XYZ file of C-alpha atoms in Angstrom:
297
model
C 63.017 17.636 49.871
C 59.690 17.366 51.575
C 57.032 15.378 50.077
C 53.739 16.897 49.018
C 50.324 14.666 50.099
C 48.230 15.030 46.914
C 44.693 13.882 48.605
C 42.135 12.928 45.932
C 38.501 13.061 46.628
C 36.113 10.212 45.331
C 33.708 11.590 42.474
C 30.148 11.206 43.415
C 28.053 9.841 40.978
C 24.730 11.032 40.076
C 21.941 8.414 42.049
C 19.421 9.088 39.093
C 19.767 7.585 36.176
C 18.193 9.232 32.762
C 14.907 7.941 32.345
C 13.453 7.705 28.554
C 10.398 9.383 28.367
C 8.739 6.057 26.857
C 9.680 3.996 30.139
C 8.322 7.334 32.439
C 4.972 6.847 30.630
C 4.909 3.677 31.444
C 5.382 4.071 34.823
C 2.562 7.190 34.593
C 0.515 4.436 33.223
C 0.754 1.930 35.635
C -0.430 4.401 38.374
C -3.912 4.888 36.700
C -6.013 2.580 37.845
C -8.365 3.127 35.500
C -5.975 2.303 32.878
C -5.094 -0.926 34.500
C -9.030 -2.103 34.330
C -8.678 -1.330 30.941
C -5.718 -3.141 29.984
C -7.298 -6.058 31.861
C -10.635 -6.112 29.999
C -8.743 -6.219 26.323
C -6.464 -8.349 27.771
C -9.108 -10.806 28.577
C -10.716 -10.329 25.250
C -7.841 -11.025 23.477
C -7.206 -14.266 25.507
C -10.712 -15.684 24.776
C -10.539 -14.748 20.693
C -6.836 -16.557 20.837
C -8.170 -19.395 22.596
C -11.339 -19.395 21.094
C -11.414 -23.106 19.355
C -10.399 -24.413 23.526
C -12.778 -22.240 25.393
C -15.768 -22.463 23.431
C -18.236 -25.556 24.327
C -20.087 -25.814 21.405
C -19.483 -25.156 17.239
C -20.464 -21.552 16.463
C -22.271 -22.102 13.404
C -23.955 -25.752 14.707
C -27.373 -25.231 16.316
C -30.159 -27.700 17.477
C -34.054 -26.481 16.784
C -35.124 -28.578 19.094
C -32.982 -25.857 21.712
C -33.962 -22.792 19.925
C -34.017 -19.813 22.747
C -33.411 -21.649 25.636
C -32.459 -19.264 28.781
C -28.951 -19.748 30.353
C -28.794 -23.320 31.894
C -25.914 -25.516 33.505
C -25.703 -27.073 29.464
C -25.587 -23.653 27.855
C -24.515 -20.817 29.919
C -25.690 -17.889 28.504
C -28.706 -19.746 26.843
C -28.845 -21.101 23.013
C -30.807 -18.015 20.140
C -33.512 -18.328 17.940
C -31.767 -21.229 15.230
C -30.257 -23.030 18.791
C -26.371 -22.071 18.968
C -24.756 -21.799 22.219
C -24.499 -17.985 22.622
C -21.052 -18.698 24.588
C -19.251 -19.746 22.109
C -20.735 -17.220 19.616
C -19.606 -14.326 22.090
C -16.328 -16.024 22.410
C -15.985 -16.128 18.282
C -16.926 -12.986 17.988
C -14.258 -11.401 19.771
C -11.819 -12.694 17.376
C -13.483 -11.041 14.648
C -14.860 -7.826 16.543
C -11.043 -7.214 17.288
C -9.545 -8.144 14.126
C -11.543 -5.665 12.326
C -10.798 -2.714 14.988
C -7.116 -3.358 15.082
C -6.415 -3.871 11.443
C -8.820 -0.933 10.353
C -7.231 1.116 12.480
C -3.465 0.196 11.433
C -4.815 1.102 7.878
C -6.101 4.133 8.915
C -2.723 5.433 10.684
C -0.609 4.022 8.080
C -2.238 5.937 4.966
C -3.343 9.275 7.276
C 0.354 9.629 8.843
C 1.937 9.247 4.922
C -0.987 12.147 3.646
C -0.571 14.265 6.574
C 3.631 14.081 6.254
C 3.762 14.868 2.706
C 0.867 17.985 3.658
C 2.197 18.875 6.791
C 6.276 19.052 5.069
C 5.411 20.643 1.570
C 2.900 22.559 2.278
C 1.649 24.541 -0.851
C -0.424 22.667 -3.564
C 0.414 19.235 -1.602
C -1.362 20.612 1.373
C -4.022 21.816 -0.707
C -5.057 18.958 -2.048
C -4.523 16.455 0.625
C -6.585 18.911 2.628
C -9.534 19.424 0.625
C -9.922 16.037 0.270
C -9.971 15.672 4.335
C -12.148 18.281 4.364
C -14.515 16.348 2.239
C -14.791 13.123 3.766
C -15.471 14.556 7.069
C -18.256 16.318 5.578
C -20.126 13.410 5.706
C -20.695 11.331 9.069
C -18.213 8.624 8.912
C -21.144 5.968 9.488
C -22.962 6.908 6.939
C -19.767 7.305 4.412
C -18.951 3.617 5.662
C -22.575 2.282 4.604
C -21.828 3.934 1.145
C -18.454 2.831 0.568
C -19.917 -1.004 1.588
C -22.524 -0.488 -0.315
C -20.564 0.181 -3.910
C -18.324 -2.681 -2.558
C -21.040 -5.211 -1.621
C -21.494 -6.311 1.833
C -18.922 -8.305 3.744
C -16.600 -8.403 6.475
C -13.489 -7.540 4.208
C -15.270 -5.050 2.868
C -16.383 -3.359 5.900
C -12.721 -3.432 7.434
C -11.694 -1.638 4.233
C -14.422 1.080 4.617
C -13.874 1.598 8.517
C -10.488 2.236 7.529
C -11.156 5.064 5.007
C -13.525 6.761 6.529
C -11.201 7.295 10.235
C -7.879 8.379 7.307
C -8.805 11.941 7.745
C -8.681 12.019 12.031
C -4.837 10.951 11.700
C -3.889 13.141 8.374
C -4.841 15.897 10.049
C -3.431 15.158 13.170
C -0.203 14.264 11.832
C -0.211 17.691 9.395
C -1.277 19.734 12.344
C 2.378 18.264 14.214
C 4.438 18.183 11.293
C 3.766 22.351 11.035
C 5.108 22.332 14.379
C 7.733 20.489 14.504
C 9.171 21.499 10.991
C 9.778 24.618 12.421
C 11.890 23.714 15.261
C 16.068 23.555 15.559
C 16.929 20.193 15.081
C 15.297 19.851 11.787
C 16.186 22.853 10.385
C 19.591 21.632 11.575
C 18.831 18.317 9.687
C 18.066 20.494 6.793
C 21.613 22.714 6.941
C 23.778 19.823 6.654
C 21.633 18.237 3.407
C 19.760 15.774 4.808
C 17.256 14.561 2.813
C 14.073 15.274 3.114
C 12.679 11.348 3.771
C 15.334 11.287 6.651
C 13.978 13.948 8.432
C 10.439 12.961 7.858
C 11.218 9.490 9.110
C 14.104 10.057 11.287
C 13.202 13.252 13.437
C 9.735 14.231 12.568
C 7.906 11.143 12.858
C 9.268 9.781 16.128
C 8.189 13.288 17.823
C 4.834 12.585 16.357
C 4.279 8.795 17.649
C 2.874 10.005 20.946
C -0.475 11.399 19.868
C -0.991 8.728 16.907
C -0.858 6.062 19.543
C -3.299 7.587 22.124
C -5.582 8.430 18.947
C -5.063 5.332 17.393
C -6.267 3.256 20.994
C -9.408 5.478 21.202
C -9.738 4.872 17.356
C -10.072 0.692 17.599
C -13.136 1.550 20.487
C -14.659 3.514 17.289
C -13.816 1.175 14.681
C -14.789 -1.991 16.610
C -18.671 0.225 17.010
C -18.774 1.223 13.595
C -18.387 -2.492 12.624
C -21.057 -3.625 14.858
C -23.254 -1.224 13.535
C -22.174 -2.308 9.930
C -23.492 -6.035 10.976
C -26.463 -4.975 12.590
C -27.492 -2.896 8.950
C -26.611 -6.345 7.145
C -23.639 -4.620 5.768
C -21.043 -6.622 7.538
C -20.026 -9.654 8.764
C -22.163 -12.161 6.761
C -24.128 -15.620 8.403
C -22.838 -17.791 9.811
C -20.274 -15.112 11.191
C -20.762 -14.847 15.289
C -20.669 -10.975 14.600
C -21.582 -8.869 18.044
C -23.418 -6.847 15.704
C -24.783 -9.480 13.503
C -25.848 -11.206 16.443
C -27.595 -8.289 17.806
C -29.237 -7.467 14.485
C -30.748 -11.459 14.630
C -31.951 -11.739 17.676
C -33.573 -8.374 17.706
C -36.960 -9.823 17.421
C -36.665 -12.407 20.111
C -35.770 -9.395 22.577
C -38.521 -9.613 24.858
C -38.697 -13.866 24.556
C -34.810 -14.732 24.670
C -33.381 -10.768 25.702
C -29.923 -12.861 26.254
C -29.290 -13.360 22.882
C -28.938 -9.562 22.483
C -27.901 -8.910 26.049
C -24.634 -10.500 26.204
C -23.707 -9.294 22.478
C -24.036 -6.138 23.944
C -22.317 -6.132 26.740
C -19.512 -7.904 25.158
C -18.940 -4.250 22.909
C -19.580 -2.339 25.565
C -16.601 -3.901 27.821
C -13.972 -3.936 25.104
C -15.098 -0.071 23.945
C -14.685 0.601 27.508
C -11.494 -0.989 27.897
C -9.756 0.853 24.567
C -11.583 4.239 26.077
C -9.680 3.339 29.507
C -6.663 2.877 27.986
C -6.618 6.013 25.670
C -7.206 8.287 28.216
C -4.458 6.318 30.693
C -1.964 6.847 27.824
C -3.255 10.121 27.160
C -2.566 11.467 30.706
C 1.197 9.208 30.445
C 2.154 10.837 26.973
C 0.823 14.513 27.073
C 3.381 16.347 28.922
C 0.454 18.942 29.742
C -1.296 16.506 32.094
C 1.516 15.765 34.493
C 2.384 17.754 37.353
């Protein structure tokens, strides 16, 4: 009986391996430049209001008279303001607190908007009604000026202004969220989700918020640029941060009348919120051109 040669032929297996789309905007990300400088600034500010109590030479809130507005000198590098505190370490202080109120305002803003526009965007009907005429409301005043009045009823204070930065940007994530949930509550998978009885909090928080995370986070990055100006301009109305507080804002409101006499007490304030704005703004757009399918090739 002859023998049959069966000849097998190795399987070839697939060189590319399934990238998540979280890891391919990363890499997107790390090709923008731009992005990079960005992530570098913050991550510089965030190094200096960690390490703040090591970098800083001097107290924040201890000043010598005798030093009042002295220019930038080998003792105090960028110069002493108008009651004699190193403006160094004031700058460095007020990092910590410039971007603890961005972050945290912001984290109560996309909390409480993503919950409002869920239930709005889901229900629909009187829910949506309601949660959107109150949205449409708010932003019917400038959010600056609906800060100073929620601060005002509160009484001024750093709390206090976190809490009203955080109302006032609730309405720029409802609406975003609502605007995806109407989108994506139309699609298969969920009105698979709904055919085999699963609840409705599952889907909200197992299918429908996960395909909304992409444009909360690029908003939300922008948003912290926004909140961290809105607080400055808080502290510079008095509204704010409170003395002794190094406030960027503060600081800028205090020294405004030494501008032309000591201009680096208000310089260097300023330029510290302009680089970290910058840096959120560079980052937003870097993970806005990573996460929005539309801007890849």
């Amino acid at each position: 009986m002859a023998e049959v040669n069966v000849q097998t032929y190795p399987v070839k297996q697939a060189d590319e391996q399934v990238i998540s789309p979280w890891r391919e905007a990363w890499r997107t990300l790390r090709k923008n430049k731009l992005a990079l400088v960005g992530m570098g600034i913050i991550c510089f500010f965030v190094i200096v209001a960690i390490f703040a109590p090591f970098i800083a030479p001097y107290p924040y809130d201890v000043g010598d008279l005798k030093m009042k507005n002295q220019p930038p000198s080998e003792q105090h590098l960028l110069g002493t303001d108008y009651n004699g505190r190193d403006v160094l370490s004031r700058v460095i202080y007020g990092a910590r607190i410039s971007l603890w109120v961005g972050t945290f305002s912001v984290i109560g803003s996309v909390v409480a908007g993503t919950i409002l526009g869920l239930l709005a965007g889901y229900y629909g009907r009187w829910v949506d009604t309601l949660i959107s005429r109150i949205f449409d409301i708010m932003l019917a005043f400038p959010s600056i000026l609906l800060a100073i009045a929620i601060v005002a009823i509160l009484g001024p204070s750093l709390q206090n202004a976190l809490l009203a930065i955080a109302i006032v940007n609730i309405p720029t994530f409802g609406r975003l969220v609502r605007s995806r949930v109407l989108s994506l509550k139309e699609e298969e998978f969920v009105m698979a989700a709904r055919a085999i009885g699963m609840k409705d909090s599952r889907i909200l928080l197992q299918h429908i918020l996960p395909n909304s995370m992409a444009p909360i986070i690029v908003t939300g990055t922008l948003g912290i640029a926004t909140a961290i100006i809105e607080a400055a301009a808080l502290g510079f109305l008095g509204l704010g941060a409170q003395a002794p507080e190094p406030e960027w804002g503060k600081m800028l409101s205090d020294s405004r009348q030494y501008i032309q006499k000591a201009p680096w007490t208000v310089i260097f304030p300023g330029l510290s919120i302009m680089l970290t704005v910058l840096g959120f703004n560079l980052i937003g757009d870097g993970l806005r051109d990573a996460l929005d399918p539309r801007m890849k090739n």
